[in-house]
Amino acid sequence: MKLKKGLAVALTATMAFSTLTGCSNNGSNNETTTNGTTPSETTSVAESTSATETTGNAVVADNGIEPCTIEFWHAMSNKQEEELTALTDKFNAENEYGITVNLTNQGAYKDLSSKLTANAAADTLPDLAQAYNNWLSAYSDKLVHLDDFVANDFDNWDDIVAGYRDENSQFGFISGVPFNKSTYVLFYNKTMFDELGLSAPLTWDELLEVAKVIKDEKGIEAIGWDDLAGMFQAMLVQNGCGYIDETGALFDNEKGLETVEYIMNLYNNGYARLVGEDKYFSNVISNQLIASYVGSSTGASYITADGWELGVAPLVSNTEMAANAAGTNIVMFSQDTNKQKAAWEYLKFLTSAESTTEWAMATGYLPVRTSAYESETYQTFMATDPTSVAAYSQSAYFISQPAFEGSYDVMTAISNTLEEQILNEADAQTTLDALVKAVNDILQK
Amino acid sequence: MEKKSMKGYIYLMPALIVILLFTAYPLIRAFLMSFYEDYNMISGEYSRIGLGNYKDLFGDKDFTKALRNTSIYVVFVVPCSIALSLLIAVLLNSNIKCQGLFQTIFFLPYVTSVIAIGLVWSWIFNSNYGLLNIILSWFGIDKVQWLNKPKYALPSLIIFSVWKSMAFDILIFLAGLQTIPKDLYNASRVDSTPRWRVFWKITVPGIAPMISYAFIMGFISAFKVYNEVFSLWGGKAGPANSAITVVYYIYDKFYNSHNYGLASAAAVILFLIILVLTIVQRMMGRKK
Amino acid sequence: MSKKRKIMNIIATVLKYAILILGALFTLMPFLWMIISSLKTPAEITAIPPKLLPSVPQWSNYAEAWKAAPFPRYFLNTIIVTIFSTIGVLATAILSAFAFSRLNFPGKKLVFSLFLATLMIPGEMLIITNFITITKLKWIDTYQAMIVPYMSNVFYIYLLTQFFSQVPDSLYLAAKVDKCSDFKFMMKIMVPMNKSAITTIAILNIIGCWNSFLWPLLVTNDRNMRVISNGLVRFQTEAGSDYQLIMAASTIMVMPIIIVYLFLRKYIIEGVTQSGLKS
């Protein structure tokens, strides 16, 4: 018995090994399988039924869609997952083509990202997945271009919030549709502000004034940012300055120096602080140890306002307005035309005004359509939810993280460099030089 | 020992098959990847074969910082953890009350959730109301910014890791202590040998193979430190990247930057360092 | 006994207990903290400065954590994977350790060094290639995908080799004289004599399996094939974590291991008395 089992294992292993070596002999330049060389069983069946188009740009035809199952990998949990399941069940029950969308939770974002990378390498990506553009730069060639779908079969792309349209075009084609979107807002201790006769700051100057009063009266810092790189990007844009692109830093100029000066002034005078050992500012504000902070709008549920009232305001602005958009989009990987069409039906459903409104109200994410913001249902909801009011007021100025090869490294470097300079209480010029060097060292090798 | 025959390989076969397929093969691939420049693991494309990744690697100050941090870390964590664990293991193995209870308690860190451990230690290290600073204040020492200041990041990581690796070492030493025949101790009791002599003459030689194991494994796993960093600072490598380690660097380059060639080159360098040190260690061990 | 010696003895005993109790407190703290935190409200868990005890224990956290994922199914999967992987690990470790410590074969030192060398590369580097292998074997969503790659562990092979080499050569030679086959010698003498080491390895491997997270997630897509550690991440989002629920789920997850440990502990401590075997 034992021997037999051992033999079986040995055999399978040798077989596996020979297939592997066989593969690497095929051409060292292209070790992993390319599109379509080893299609999984399901796709090969599907492909034989409707094999007009294969990959790349999908051409939308008027003919119907064959019943099929669409795999959708996501990272939603708890009430977000419940709502996603509810929406999907509704789609599965109501769509006229017999399309079934199968939801799979793949852990948290970090896990989903690793999982997508591994499956991209094995060429076994799902039909649909939630993703940040940053994850995708290594395999953006596997994304289905959605331009034709949007052009021919979408109810008003212009109704989608402008910032999201830009974000989903970062690769030079339409790579996805916005889904669970959030934005950075200013959470503040309204009770404390009222007591000091302050209102939420709207401009850089006001923020500085407010910070002085809070420092003098309460002896605590006025503000903090959960995401330093995001803060830097938004502030540069607010001051009419560029951030980064493939060629390097765009802020090595007068405007950039002004921005850094403003930031370092806040930190060096004790008006702002780093989150440090407290990990999230939501903990710090809950304990009234900071007067306000900038963080994701979905973080509202992690703030416990016990004995004080929480206020939410849009980000401050200077010569221009800018607010960071966050949250993932849904991208498509299916290689088979029928599945692409089926998946598109589902994406149309999820981004419809009705679905996105329902989704936003149930989860605290933001609607992806302007018409959804303006709908009566959502307006009623906004009356009870200050976070969404702040988010709506800045929805015309959303900016997103850049996504190109090396952009992740650059943003990490910016965040680390800023933190280092803040800890060193450095002056503005030193900080700016360090930031420019950190960025250009990576991008201009 | 009997004369050489191939019989040994029959015994090794099951382990060999698994290791060849699931460790050796990917390892060789990683080794090759380190020479592919601008390598995209997913498409399989690269610009050319050469030493470019290694050049980039040593030009990257994050990597040199990671190497420096990791070396300091290893030098402190491994000996401290082994010495303390040996002490505790010997005490646990001696004639004490509630032996079972103590043994179970010292085993617990090995099973406690990493997140819980991370949370508790960030509290212990907290500058304002953390346990460590409270204890230090009894001796008139000012508040230390353990997790906030780059210069304390590595010491915090080391203290935390010594604590964390002790459970494993204690478990190994306890098992090792059982192989020492009880009559040896009984004999020493009769001619009332001092305790420290018993420790050096009987205990240490008795578990010498386990100590050498703990040293070599300790070195290997200390060089691969990653999770400890992650749990202490909740997903970043300390303030301003000050506690970055080699594996943290590798992980970040591989999974976040998708810079597969660079990550592989870093892994190969780590491999070579550990390999050389292990050979030296084993040679030293043999001389004794 | 002289008086001086008596005093020394008392001091030694006091010192001994002082070290053990202090060490135990330090060691126990995170564990207790995990249990206490699992009973707190979200506000209590993030309170600054921290609150030691919850004002009202929130037992409902456990109910909420339990229903967040299909934990019974996850438990079953984890148990299956753990049992088979541990059996595999023990079998390969015993066989290999025996070969390395008792048998003489060409290239032995080289093979042993190569075995050790495989430990020197971080596992994170191997995962994607292994994932491709598993995909090619069509093992996605199977138990063997979670078991087979971890059926051999050099950490344990090395550990057991160290233990096996402690067994005196005289025993082996005696067995040879008695015409006892190698396999029989291994099973009848080496294994029972190193019961504590083998149990230790079993425990280490059980814990490793129980906690492994990324690999089971990678090789499964079917919700019914997931393991318990996959259930824990359901309480973390990009904006924060429900620590009280993570702690409750962690506590649920840890209990079976502690029970297994308590059950196996006596095998670790009660090593076989060698004097008994020698005669």
mmCIF file of C-alpha atoms in Angstrom, chain A residues 5 9 12 16 20 23 32-33 41 73 76-78 80-81 104-109 111 114-115 117-119 121-122 124 132 180 182 278-280 282-284 286-287 289 296 298-299 302 304 365, chain C residues 42-43 46-49 68 84 91 127-128 131-133 135-140 148 151 183 187 213-214 216-223 226 230 233-243 245:
data_model
loop_
_atom_site.group_PDB
_atom_site.id
_atom_site.type_symbol
_atom_site.label_atom_id
_atom_site.label_comp_id
_atom_site.label_asym_id
_atom_site.label_seq_id
_atom_site.Cartn_x
_atom_site.Cartn_y
_atom_site.Cartn_z
ATOM 1 C CA LYS A 5 1.241 5.420 -2.971
ATOM 2 C CA VAL A 9 3.542 10.327 -6.160
ATOM 3 C CA THR A 12 3.055 12.323 -10.998
ATOM 4 C CA ALA A 16 5.098 17.205 -13.884
ATOM 5 C CA LEU A 20 7.993 21.782 -16.970
ATOM 6 C CA CYS A 23 8.115 24.060 -21.504
ATOM 7 C CA THR A 32 5.565 31.254 -19.280
ATOM 8 C CA THR A 33 2.703 30.311 -21.500
ATOM 9 C CA GLU A 41 -10.905 23.340 -20.447
ATOM 10 C CA TRP A 73 -12.581 38.028 -7.989
ATOM 11 C CA MET A 76 -14.859 42.866 -0.325
ATOM 12 C CA SER A 77 -15.845 41.574 3.079
ATOM 13 C CA ASN A 78 -18.636 41.896 5.623
ATOM 14 C CA GLN A 80 -19.627 45.246 1.454
ATOM 15 C CA GLU A 81 -19.559 41.633 0.391
ATOM 16 C CA THR A 104 -15.004 34.823 -5.162
ATOM 17 C CA ASN A 105 -13.480 36.682 -2.266
ATOM 18 C CA GLN A 106 -9.686 36.530 -2.510
ATOM 19 C CA GLY A 107 -8.753 37.976 0.871
ATOM 20 C CA ALA A 108 -7.709 41.570 1.427
ATOM 21 C CA TYR A 109 -6.346 43.856 -1.325
ATOM 22 C CA ASP A 111 -3.836 39.073 -1.171
ATOM 23 C CA SER A 114 -0.638 38.627 -5.147
ATOM 24 C CA LYS A 115 -3.232 36.220 -6.411
ATOM 25 C CA THR A 117 0.028 38.325 -10.201
ATOM 26 C CA ALA A 118 0.390 34.563 -9.778
ATOM 27 C CA ASN A 119 -2.542 33.869 -12.075
ATOM 28 C CA ALA A 121 1.992 34.315 -14.663
ATOM 29 C CA ALA A 122 0.116 31.020 -15.029
ATOM 30 C CA THR A 124 -5.317 31.646 -15.510
ATOM 31 C CA TYR A 132 -5.810 49.178 -8.658
ATOM 32 C CA ASN A 180 -15.820 50.810 -4.983
ATOM 33 C CA SER A 182 -13.740 56.536 -2.053
ATOM 34 C CA ASP A 278 -0.611 54.965 16.503
ATOM 35 C CA LYS A 279 -0.856 53.404 13.013
ATOM 36 C CA TYR A 280 -4.204 54.987 12.025
ATOM 37 C CA SER A 282 -8.841 57.199 13.219
ATOM 38 C CA ASN A 283 -7.595 55.908 16.596
ATOM 39 C CA VAL A 284 -5.954 59.207 17.412
ATOM 40 C CA SER A 286 -11.278 58.927 18.450
ATOM 41 C CA ASN A 287 -9.272 59.661 21.572
ATOM 42 C CA LEU A 289 -5.557 63.575 20.607
ATOM 43 C CA SER A 296 -10.176 57.730 3.214
ATOM 44 C CA THR A 298 -14.517 54.787 4.137
ATOM 45 C CA GLY A 299 -12.544 55.225 7.370
ATOM 46 C CA TYR A 302 -13.532 53.289 12.324
ATOM 47 C CA THR A 304 -15.623 56.382 17.520
ATOM 48 C CA TYR A 365 -18.400 54.024 -0.930
ATOM 49 C CA PRO C 42 -14.289 48.818 19.001
ATOM 50 C CA ALA C 43 -13.899 51.970 21.119
ATOM 51 C CA THR C 46 -8.453 51.587 20.233
ATOM 52 C CA ALA C 47 -8.593 53.569 23.477
ATOM 53 C CA ILE C 48 -5.511 55.674 24.230
ATOM 54 C CA PRO C 49 -4.200 54.940 26.813
ATOM 55 C CA ALA C 68 -18.399 35.986 8.947
ATOM 56 C CA PHE C 84 -1.999 14.496 5.743
ATOM 57 C CA ALA C 91 7.553 10.052 6.931
ATOM 58 C CA ILE C 127 5.580 30.824 -4.625
ATOM 59 C CA ILE C 128 4.771 31.983 -8.127
ATOM 60 C CA PHE C 131 1.766 28.139 -8.421
ATOM 61 C CA ILE C 132 2.452 27.670 -12.127
ATOM 62 C CA THR C 133 3.472 24.063 -11.425
ATOM 63 C CA THR C 135 -1.757 24.946 -12.338
ATOM 64 C CA LYS C 136 -0.039 22.660 -14.847
ATOM 65 C CA LEU C 137 -0.748 19.651 -12.665
ATOM 66 C CA LYS C 138 -4.393 20.798 -12.662
ATOM 67 C CA TRP C 139 -4.360 20.723 -8.887
ATOM 68 C CA ILE C 140 -6.157 24.024 -8.320
ATOM 69 C CA VAL C 148 2.141 17.812 -1.415
ATOM 70 C CA MET C 151 5.290 17.183 2.515
ATOM 71 C CA PHE C 183 14.233 -0.407 8.044
ATOM 72 C CA MET C 187 11.167 1.699 13.029
ATOM 73 C CA PHE C 213 -2.322 31.586 4.679
ATOM 74 C CA LEU C 214 -1.050 32.748 1.323
ATOM 75 C CA PRO C 216 -3.940 27.929 0.447
ATOM 76 C CA LEU C 217 -5.461 31.167 -0.800
ATOM 77 C CA LEU C 218 -3.462 31.025 -4.020
ATOM 78 C CA VAL C 219 -4.307 27.462 -4.937
ATOM 79 C CA THR C 220 -8.013 27.628 -4.138
ATOM 80 C CA ASN C 221 -10.818 29.570 -5.746
ATOM 81 C CA ASP C 222 -13.666 27.537 -4.401
ATOM 82 C CA ARG C 223 -14.963 28.927 -1.132
ATOM 83 C CA ARG C 226 -10.470 27.465 1.943
ATOM 84 C CA ASN C 230 -8.299 32.700 5.199
ATOM 85 C CA VAL C 233 -8.607 38.571 6.769
ATOM 86 C CA ARG C 234 -12.292 39.180 6.382
ATOM 87 C CA PHE C 235 -12.114 41.742 9.146
ATOM 88 C CA GLN C 236 -9.476 43.916 7.522
ATOM 89 C CA THR C 237 -10.113 46.653 5.001
ATOM 90 C CA GLU C 238 -7.987 49.396 3.514
ATOM 91 C CA ALA C 239 -9.271 51.954 6.005
ATOM 92 C CA GLY C 240 -8.930 49.981 9.221
ATOM 93 C CA SER C 241 -9.542 46.658 10.896
ATOM 94 C CA ASP C 242 -12.155 45.263 13.238
ATOM 95 C CA TYR C 243 -9.568 44.168 15.766
ATOM 96 C CA LEU C 245 -13.376 40.382 15.599
#
